[in-house]
CSV table of C-alpha atoms and ligand atoms in Angstrom, one decimal:
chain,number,residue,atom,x,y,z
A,78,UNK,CA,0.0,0.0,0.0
A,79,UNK,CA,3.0,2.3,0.6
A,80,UNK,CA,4.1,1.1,-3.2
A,81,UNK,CA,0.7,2.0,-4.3
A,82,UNK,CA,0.9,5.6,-2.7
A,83,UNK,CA,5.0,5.8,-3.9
A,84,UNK,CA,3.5,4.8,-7.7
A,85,UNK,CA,1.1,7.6,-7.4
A,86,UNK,CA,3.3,10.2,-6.6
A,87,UNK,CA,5.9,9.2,-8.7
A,88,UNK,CA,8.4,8.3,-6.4
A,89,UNK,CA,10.9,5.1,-7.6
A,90,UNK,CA,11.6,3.0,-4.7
A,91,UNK,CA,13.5,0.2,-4.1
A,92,UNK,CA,12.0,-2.5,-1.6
A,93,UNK,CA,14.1,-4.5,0.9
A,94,UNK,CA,12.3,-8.1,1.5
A,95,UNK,CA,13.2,-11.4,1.5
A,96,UNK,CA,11.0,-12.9,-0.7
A,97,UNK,CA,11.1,-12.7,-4.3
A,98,UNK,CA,7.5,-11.9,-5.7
A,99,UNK,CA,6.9,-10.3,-2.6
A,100,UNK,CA,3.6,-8.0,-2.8
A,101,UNK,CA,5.6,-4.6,-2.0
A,102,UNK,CA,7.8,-6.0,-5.6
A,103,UNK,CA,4.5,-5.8,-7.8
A,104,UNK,CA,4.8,-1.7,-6.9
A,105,UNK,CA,8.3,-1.1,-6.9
A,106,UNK,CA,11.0,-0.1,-9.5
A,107,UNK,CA,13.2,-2.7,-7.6
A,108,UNK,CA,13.2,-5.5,-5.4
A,109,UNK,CA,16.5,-6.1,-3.6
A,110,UNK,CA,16.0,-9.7,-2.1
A,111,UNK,CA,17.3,-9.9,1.6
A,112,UNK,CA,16.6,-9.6,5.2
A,113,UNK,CA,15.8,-6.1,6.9
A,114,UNK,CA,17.0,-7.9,9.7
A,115,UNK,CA,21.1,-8.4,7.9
A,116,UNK,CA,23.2,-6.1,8.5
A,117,UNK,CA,24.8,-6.2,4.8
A,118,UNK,CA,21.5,-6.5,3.1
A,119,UNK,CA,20.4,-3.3,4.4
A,120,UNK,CA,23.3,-1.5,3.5
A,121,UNK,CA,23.6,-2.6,0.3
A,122,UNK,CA,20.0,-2.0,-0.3
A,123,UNK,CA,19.9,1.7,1.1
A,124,UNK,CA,23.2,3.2,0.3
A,125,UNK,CA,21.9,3.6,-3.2
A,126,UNK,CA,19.0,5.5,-1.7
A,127,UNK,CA,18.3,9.3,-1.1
A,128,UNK,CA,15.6,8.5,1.9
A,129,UNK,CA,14.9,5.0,4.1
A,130,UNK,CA,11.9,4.0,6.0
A,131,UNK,CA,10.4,1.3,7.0
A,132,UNK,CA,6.7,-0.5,7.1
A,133,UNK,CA,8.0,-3.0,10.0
A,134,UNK,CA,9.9,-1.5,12.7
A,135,UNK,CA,12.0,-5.0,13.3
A,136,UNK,CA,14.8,-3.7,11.0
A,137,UNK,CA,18.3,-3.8,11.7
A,138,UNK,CA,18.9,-0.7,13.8
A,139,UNK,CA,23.3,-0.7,13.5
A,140,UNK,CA,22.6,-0.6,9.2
A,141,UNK,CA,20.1,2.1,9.7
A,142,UNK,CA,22.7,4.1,11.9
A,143,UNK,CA,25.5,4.0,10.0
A,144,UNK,CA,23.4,4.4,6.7
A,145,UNK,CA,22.1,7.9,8.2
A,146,UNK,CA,25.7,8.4,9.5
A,147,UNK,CA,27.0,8.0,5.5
A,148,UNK,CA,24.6,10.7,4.9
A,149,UNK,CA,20.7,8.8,4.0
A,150,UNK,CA,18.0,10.3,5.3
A,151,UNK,CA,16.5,7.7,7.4
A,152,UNK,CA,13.1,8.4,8.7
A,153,UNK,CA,12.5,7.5,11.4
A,154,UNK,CA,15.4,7.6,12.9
A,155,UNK,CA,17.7,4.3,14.3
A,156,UNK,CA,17.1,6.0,17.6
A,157,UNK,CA,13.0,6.2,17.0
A,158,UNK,CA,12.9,2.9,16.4
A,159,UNK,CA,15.5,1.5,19.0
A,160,UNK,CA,13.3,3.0,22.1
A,161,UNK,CA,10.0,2.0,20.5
A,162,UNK,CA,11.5,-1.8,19.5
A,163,UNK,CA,12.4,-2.4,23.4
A,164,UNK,CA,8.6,-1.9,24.8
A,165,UNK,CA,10.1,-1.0,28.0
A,166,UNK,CA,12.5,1.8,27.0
A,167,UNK,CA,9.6,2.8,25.3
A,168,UNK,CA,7.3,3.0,28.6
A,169,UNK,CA,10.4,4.7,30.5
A,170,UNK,CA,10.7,7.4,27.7
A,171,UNK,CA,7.2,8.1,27.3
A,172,UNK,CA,6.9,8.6,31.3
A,173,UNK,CA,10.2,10.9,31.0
A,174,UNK,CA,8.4,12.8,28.8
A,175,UNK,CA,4.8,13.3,31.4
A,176,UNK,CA,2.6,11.2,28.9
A,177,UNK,CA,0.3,9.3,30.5
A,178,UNK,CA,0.7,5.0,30.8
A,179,UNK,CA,-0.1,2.4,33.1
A,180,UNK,CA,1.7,1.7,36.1
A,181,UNK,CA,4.7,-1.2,34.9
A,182,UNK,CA,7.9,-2.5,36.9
A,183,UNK,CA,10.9,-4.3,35.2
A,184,UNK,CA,11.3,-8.0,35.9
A,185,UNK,CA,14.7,-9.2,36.2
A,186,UNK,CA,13.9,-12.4,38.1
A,187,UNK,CA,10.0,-14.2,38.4
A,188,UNK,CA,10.1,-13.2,42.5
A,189,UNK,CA,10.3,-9.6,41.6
A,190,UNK,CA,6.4,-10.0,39.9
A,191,UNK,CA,5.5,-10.6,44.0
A,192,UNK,CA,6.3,-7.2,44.4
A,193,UNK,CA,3.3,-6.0,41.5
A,194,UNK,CA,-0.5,-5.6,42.3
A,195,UNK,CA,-2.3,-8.8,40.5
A,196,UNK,CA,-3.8,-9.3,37.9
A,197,UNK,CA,-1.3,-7.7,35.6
A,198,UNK,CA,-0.2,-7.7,32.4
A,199,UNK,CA,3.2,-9.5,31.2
A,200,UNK,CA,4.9,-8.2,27.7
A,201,UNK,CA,8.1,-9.2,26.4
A,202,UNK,CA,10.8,-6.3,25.6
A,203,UNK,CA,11.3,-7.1,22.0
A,204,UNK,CA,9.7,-8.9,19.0
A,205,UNK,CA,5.9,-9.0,20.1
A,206,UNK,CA,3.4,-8.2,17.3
A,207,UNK,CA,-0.6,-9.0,16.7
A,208,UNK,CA,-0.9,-10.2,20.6
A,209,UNK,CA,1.7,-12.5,20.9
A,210,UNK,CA,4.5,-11.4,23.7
A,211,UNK,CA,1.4,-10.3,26.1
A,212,UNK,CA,-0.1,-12.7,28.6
A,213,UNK,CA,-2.7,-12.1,31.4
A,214,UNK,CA,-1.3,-12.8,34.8
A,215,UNK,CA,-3.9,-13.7,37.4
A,216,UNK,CA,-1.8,-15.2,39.8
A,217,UNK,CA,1.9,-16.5,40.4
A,218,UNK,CA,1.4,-20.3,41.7
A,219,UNK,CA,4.0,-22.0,43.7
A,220,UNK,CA,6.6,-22.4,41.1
A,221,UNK,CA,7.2,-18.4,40.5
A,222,UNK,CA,6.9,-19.3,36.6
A,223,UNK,CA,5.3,-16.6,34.2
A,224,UNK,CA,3.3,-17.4,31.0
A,225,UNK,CA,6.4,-15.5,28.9
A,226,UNK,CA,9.5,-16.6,28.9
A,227,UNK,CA,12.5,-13.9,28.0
A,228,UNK,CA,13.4,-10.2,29.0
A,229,UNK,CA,9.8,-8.9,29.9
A,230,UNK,CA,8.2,-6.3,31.9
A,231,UNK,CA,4.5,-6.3,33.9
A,232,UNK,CA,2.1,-3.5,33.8
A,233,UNK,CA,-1.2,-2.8,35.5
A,234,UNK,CA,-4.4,-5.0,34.3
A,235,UNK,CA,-6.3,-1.9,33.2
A,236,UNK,CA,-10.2,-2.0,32.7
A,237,UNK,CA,-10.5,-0.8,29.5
A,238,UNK,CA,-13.8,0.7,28.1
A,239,UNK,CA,-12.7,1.1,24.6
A,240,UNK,CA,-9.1,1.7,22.5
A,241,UNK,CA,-8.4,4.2,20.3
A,242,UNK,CA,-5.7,4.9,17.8
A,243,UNK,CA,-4.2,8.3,16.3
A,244,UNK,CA,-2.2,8.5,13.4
A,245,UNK,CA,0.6,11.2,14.0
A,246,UNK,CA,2.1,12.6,10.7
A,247,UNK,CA,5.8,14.3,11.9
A,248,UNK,CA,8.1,15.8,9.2
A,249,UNK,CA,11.8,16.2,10.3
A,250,UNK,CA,11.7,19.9,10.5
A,251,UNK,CA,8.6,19.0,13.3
A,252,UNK,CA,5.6,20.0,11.2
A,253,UNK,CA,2.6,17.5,12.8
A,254,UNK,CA,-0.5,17.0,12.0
A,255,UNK,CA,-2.9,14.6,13.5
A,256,UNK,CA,-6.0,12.4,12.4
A,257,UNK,CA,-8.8,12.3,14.4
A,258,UNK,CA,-9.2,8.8,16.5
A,259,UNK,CA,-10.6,5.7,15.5
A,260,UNK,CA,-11.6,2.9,17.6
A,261,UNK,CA,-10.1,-0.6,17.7
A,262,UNK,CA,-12.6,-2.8,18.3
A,263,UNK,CA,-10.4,-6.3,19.7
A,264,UNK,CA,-10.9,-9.7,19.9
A,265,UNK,CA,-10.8,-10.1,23.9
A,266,UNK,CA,-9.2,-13.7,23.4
A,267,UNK,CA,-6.4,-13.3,20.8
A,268,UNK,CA,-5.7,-9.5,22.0
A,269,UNK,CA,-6.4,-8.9,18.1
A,270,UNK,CA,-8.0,-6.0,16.6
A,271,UNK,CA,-11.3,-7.2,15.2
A,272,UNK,CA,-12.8,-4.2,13.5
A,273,UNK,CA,-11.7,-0.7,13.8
A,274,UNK,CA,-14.5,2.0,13.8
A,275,UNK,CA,-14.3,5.4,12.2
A,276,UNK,CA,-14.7,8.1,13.8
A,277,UNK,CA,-14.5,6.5,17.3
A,278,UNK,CA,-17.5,7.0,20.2
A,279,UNK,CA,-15.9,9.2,22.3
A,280,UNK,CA,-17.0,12.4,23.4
A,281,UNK,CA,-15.2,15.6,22.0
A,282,UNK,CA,-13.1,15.7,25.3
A,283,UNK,CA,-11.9,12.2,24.9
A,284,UNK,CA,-10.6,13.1,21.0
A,285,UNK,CA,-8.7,15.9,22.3
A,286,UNK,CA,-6.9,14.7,24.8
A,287,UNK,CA,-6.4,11.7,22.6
A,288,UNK,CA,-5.0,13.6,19.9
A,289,UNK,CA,-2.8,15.7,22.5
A,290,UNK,CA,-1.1,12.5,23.7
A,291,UNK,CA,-0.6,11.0,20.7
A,292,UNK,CA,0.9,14.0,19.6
A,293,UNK,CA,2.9,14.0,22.9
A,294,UNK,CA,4.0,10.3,22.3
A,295,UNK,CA,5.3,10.7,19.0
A,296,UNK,CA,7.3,13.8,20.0
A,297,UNK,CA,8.9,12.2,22.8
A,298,UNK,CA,10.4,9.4,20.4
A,299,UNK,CA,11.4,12.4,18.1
A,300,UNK,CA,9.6,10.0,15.5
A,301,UNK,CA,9.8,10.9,11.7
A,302,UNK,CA,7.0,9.9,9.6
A,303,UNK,CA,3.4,8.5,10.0
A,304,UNK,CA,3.2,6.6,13.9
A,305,UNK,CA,-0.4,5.0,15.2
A,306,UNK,CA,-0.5,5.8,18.8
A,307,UNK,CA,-2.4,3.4,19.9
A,308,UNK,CA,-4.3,4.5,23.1
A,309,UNK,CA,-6.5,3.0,26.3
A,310,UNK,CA,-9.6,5.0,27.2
A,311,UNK,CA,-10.0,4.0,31.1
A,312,UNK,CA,-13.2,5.3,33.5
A,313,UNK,CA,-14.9,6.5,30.3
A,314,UNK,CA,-12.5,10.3,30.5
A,315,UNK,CA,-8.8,9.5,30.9
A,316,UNK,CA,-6.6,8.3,27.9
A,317,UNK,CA,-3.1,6.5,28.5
A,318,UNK,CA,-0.5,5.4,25.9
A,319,UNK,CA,-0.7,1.6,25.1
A,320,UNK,CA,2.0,1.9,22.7
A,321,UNK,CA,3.6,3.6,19.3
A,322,UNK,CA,4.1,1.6,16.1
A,323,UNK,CA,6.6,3.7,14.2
A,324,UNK,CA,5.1,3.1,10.6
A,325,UNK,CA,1.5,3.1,9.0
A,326,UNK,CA,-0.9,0.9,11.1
A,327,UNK,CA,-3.8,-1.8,10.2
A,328,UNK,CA,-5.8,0.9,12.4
A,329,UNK,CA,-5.2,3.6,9.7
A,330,UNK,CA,-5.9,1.2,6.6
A,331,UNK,CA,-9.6,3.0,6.2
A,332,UNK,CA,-8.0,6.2,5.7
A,333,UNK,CA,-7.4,5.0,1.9
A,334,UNK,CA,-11.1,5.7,1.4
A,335,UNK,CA,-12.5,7.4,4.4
A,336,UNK,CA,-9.7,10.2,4.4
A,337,UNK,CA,-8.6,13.7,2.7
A,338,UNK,CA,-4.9,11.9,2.8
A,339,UNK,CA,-4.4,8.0,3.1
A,340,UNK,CA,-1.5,6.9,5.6
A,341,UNK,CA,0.8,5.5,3.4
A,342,UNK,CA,1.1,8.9,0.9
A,343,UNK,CA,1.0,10.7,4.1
A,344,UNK,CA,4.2,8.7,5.5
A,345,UNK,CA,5.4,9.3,2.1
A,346,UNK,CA,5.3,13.3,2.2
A,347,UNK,CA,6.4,13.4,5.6
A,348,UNK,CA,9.8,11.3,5.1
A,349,UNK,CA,10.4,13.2,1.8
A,350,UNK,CA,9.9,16.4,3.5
A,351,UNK,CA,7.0,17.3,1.0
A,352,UNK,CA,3.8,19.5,2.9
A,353,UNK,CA,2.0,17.2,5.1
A,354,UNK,CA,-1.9,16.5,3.3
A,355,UNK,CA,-5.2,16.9,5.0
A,356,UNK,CA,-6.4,14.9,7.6
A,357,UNK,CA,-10.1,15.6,7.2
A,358,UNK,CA,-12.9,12.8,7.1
A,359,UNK,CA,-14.4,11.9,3.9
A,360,UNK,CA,-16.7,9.6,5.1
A,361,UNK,CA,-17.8,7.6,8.4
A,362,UNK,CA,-16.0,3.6,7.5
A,363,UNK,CA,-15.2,0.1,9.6
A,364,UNK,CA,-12.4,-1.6,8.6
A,365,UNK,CA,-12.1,-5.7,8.8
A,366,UNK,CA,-9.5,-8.0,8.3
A,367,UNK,CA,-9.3,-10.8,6.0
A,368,UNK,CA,-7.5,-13.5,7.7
A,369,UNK,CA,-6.5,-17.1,6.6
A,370,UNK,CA,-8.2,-19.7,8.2
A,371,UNK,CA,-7.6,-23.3,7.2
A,372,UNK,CA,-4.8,-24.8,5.8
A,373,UNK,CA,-1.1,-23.7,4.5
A,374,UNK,CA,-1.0,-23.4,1.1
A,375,UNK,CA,-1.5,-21.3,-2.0
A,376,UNK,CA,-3.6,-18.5,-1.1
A,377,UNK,CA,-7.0,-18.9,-2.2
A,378,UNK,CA,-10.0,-16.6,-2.0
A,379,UNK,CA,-13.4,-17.4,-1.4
A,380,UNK,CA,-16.8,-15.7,-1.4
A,381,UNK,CA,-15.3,-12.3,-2.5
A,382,UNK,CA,-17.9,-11.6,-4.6
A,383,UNK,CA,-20.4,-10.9,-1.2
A,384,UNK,CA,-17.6,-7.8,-0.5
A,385,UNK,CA,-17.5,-6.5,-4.2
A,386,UNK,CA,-21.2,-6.5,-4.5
A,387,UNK,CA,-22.0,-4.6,-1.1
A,388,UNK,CA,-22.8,-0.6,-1.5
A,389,UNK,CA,-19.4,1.4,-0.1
A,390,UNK,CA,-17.5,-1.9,0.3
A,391,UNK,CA,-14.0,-1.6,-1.0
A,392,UNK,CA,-11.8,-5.0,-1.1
A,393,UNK,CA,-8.3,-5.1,-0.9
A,394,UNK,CA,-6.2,-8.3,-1.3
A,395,UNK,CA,-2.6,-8.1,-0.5
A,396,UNK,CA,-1.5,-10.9,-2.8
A,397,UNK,CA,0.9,-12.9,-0.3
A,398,UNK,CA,1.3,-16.1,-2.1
A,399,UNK,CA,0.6,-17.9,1.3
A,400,UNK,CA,-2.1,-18.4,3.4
A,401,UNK,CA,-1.8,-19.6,7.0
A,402,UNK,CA,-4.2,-19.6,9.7
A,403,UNK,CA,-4.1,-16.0,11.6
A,404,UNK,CA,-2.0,-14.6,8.9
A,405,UNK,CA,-3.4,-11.3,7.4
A,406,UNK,CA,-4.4,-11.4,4.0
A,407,UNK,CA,-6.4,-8.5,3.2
A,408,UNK,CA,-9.1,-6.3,4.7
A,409,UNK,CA,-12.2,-4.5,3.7
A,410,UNK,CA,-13.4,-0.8,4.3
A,411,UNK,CA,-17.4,0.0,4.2
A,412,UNK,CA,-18.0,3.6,4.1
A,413,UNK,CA,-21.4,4.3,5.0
A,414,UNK,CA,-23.5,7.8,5.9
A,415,UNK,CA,-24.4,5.6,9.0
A,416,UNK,CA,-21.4,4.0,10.7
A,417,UNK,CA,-23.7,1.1,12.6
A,418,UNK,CA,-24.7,0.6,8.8
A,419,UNK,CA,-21.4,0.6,7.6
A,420,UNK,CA,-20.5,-1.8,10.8
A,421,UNK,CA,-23.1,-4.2,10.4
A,422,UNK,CA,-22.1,-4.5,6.2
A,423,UNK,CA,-18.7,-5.2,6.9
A,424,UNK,CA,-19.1,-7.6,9.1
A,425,UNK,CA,-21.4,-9.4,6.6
A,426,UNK,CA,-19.3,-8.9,3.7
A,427,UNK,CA,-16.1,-10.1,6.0
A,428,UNK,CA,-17.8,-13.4,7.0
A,429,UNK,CA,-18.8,-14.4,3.8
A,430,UNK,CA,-15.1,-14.3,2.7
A,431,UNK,CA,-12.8,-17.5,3.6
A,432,UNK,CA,-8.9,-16.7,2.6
A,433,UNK,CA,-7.3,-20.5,2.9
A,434,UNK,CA,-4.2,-22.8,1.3
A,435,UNK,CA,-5.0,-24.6,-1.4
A,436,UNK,CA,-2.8,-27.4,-0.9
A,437,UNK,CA,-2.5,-28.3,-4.5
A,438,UNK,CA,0.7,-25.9,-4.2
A,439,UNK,CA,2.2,-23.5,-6.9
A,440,UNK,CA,-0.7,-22.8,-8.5
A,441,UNK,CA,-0.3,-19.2,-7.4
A,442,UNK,CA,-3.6,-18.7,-6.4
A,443,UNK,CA,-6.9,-17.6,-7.5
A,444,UNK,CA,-9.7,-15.0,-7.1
A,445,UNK,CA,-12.7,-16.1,-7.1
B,1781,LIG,N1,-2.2,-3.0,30.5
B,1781,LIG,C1,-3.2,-3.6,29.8
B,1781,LIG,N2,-4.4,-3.7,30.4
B,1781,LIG,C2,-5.4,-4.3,29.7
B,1781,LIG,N3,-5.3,-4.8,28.5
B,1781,LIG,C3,-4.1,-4.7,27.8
B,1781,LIG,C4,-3.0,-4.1,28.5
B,1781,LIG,N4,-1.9,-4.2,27.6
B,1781,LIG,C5,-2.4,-4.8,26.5
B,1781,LIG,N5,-3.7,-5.1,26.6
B,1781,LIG,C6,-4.5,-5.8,25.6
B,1781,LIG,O1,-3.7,-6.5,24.7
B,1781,LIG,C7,-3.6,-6.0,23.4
B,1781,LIG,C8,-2.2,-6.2,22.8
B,1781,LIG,O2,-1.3,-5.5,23.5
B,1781,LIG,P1,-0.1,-4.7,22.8
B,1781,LIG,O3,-0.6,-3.7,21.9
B,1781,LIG,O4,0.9,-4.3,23.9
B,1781,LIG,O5,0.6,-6.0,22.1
B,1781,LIG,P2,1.1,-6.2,20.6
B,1781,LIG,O6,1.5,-7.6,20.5
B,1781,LIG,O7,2.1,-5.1,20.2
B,1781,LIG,O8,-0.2,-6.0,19.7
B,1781,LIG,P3,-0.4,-5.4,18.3
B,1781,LIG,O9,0.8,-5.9,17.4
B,1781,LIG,O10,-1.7,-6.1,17.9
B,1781,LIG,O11,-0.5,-4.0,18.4
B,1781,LIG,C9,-4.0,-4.5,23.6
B,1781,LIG,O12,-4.5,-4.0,22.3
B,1781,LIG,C10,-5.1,-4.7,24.7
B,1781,LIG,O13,-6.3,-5.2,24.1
B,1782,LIG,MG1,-0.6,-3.1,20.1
C-alpha cells in the first residue's frame, strides 16, 4: 500500500524483503531480495537511496545508523525505532516525557512480579506483534513461573472501556499533524483488533486529549513519519498510551477511502519532507481483516464476490502467495453515511469471505 501511494506520486523506490514476488515488488522499481534484519543487506539495499523508511519497525537498527551516518535520510530515525523496538524503553521514555501510561515495573527475576498488584499484564521487551508477547497474569502459583518466557516487563491490568488509535504525521523539520481517532474494536481472546471504527464513540473531550497525547508520544520518540499511537480510554475520560508503532498501522488502513490523505502517501510526504496533506474525514468507515483460516497453502480466496457487491465496500487483497491460519491477507473498508450501517455491512461482507491454502501448491492462487 506504501508502493501503491509511492506509484502515485511518482516516487521510484526500491523494496528490501526477503521474498522474491513479494507484494511490495509488484509496486516497486526494484526489489533487492534480503533480510531487513542483515546487517549487509540493508546496507547494500539503502546506500543507493536518497531517503529510508520502514513498514515494519524490526529492522536492523546498526545498518540504519551508519546508513544515516554516510549521509541517507533515514526516517525515522535508528534512535526512534530502538526506544520504540524495546517496549520498555519505550514505557520509560514516554513517562520521562509526562505522557500518561499504566503503572509497569521491570522483571529481572520471576520473584520480583510478588512485588506488583495482581492481575497484571506480562509483555516481552522485543519482537511482540498482533498479541503474541502479552499474557494475562492472574496469579503466580507456587513455582514463581510466568506465562512468557524472556526479557519482559509487567504492567497494570487496566479496565479498559474502549481503544483508540491516532495517526501522528511528523516531518523532520517537526511539522505534525494529526487524524482524528478511531476505535479498535479487539478480539478479547487473541488480543487482536477485530474491527476498527471510524470516527470513534468518544466524546469531543476524549478526541482531544487523545489527539494531545498521541501527539505528545510521538514527540517524545522524536519520531519521523506516519506513527499510530495506539491509546487506552479508562473510567470512560482518561486516555493512556498503550504503545507507538513507528510506521502506518492496520488501524489507519480505512483512511485509503474514508480520508482527505491516506497513511501510506501521508508517511510518504512526511519522510520526503513534501507538505503534510489533509487529515479531514471523507466519510464515516469500519475496517475488517481478511484473515487465513484453514490450511497452509497457495492462497486462495473465497466468497469475495459478497464484498464487491455490497454498496461502499471496498476490497483489498494483498497478494501474499501464502495463506496460514491467523496470517493477514487483506481487509475491507465499508463507508457508509451511517457507521452502525457501515459496521453491520462489513461484518457481513467479512464473514462471507474464507482466505485459505489450497494445498495443491504452486498454483499461485486464484480470485474467485
Ligand atoms: N495493561 C493492559 N491492560 C489491559 N489490556 C491490555 C494491556 N496491555 C495490553 N492489553 C490488551 O492486549 C492487546 C495487545 O497488547 P499490545 O498492543 O501491547 O501488544 P502487541 O503484541 O504489540 O499487539 P499489536 O501488534 O496487535 O499492536 C491490547 O490491544 C489490549 O487489548
Ligand atoms: Mg498493540
Amino acid at each position: 500500500m506504501l508502493g501503491q501511494a509511492a506509484a502515485r506520486l511518482d516516487v521510484p523506490l526500491t523494496v528490501l524483503d526477503p521474498m522474491p514476488g513479494c507484494p511490495a515488488a509488484t509496486t516497486a522499481l526494484r526489489h533487492e531480495v534480503g533480510s531487513f534484519t542483515d546487517y549487509d543487506a540493508v546496507i547494500a539495499a539503502g546506500s543507493r537511496a536518497d531517503v529510508v523508511t520502514v513498514e515494519i519497525e524490526h529492522v536492523d537498527t546498526a545498518a540504519l545508523a551508519e546508513l544515516a551516518r554516510r549521509g541517507v535520510a533515514v526516517h525515522p530515525s535508528a534512535q526512534t525505532l530502538a526506544v520504540v523496538n524495546d517496549k520498555l524503553a519505550q514505557r520509560r521514555r514516554l513517562a520521562e516525557a509526562g505522557v500518561p501510561g499504566p503503572r509497569f515495573m521491570e522483571l529481572s527475576g520471576s520473584q520480583d512480579a510478588e512485588k506488583f498488584d495482581l492481575p497484571a499484564v506480562q509483555k516481552l521487551r522485543y519482537g511482540g506483534y498482533d498479541g503474541r508477547g502479552v499474557a494475562l497474569v492472574d496469579r503466580i502459583d507456587h513455582t514463581g513461573v510466568l506465562p512468557l518466557s524472556g526479557p519482559s516487563y509487567l504492567e497494570e491490568k487496566l479496565e479498559v472501556a474502549s481503544e483508540l488509535a491516532v495517526l501522528v504525521a511528523r516531518s523532520g523539520d517537526g511539522r505534525v499533524v494529526t487524524y482524528p481517532p478511531f476505535e479498535m474494536v479487539m478480539d478479547p481472546e487473541l488480543h487482536l483488533v477485530s474491527a476498527v471504527k471510524y470516527p470513534a464513540g468518544i466524546s469531543s473531550a476524549v478526541a482531544l486529549e487523545a489527539s494531545r497525547i498521541a501527539r505528545a508520544a510521538v514527540e517524545a520518540v522524536g519520531g519521523v513519519g506516519v506513527h499510530a499511537v495506539e491509546l487506552f480510554v479508562v473510567d470512560d475520560h482518561s486516555v493512556l498510551v498503550n504503545e507507538i508503532a513507528p510506521r502506518p498501522h492496520n488501524s489507519g488502513h480505512l483512511t485509503i477511502e474514508a480520508s482527505e490523505t491516506d497513511q501510506f502517501e501521508q508517511h510518504l510526504r512526511a519522510v520526503l519532507g513534501l507538505p503534510l496533506g489533509s487529515t479531514r474525514m471523507r466519510s464515516p468507515a469500519v475496517m475488517r481483516n481478511l484473515v487465513g483460516s484453514g490450511a497452509e497453502g497457495s492462497a486462495c480466496y473465497m466468497g469475495t464476490d459478497a464484498v464487491l457487491s455490497t454498496e461502499g465496500a471496498h476490497l483489498h487483497l494483498y497478494g501474499k502467495r501464502t495463506s496460514r491460519a491467523g496470517r493477514k491477507m487483506g481487509h475491507i473498508t465499508v463507508c457508509r453515511e451511517d457507521l452502525e450501517d457501515a459496521a453491520a455491512a462489513a461484518a457481513r461482507a467479512a464473514a462471507a469471505v474464507r482466505v485459505t491454502g489450497d494445498d495443491a501448491g504452486e498454483s499461485g492462487g486464484t480470485n474467485g
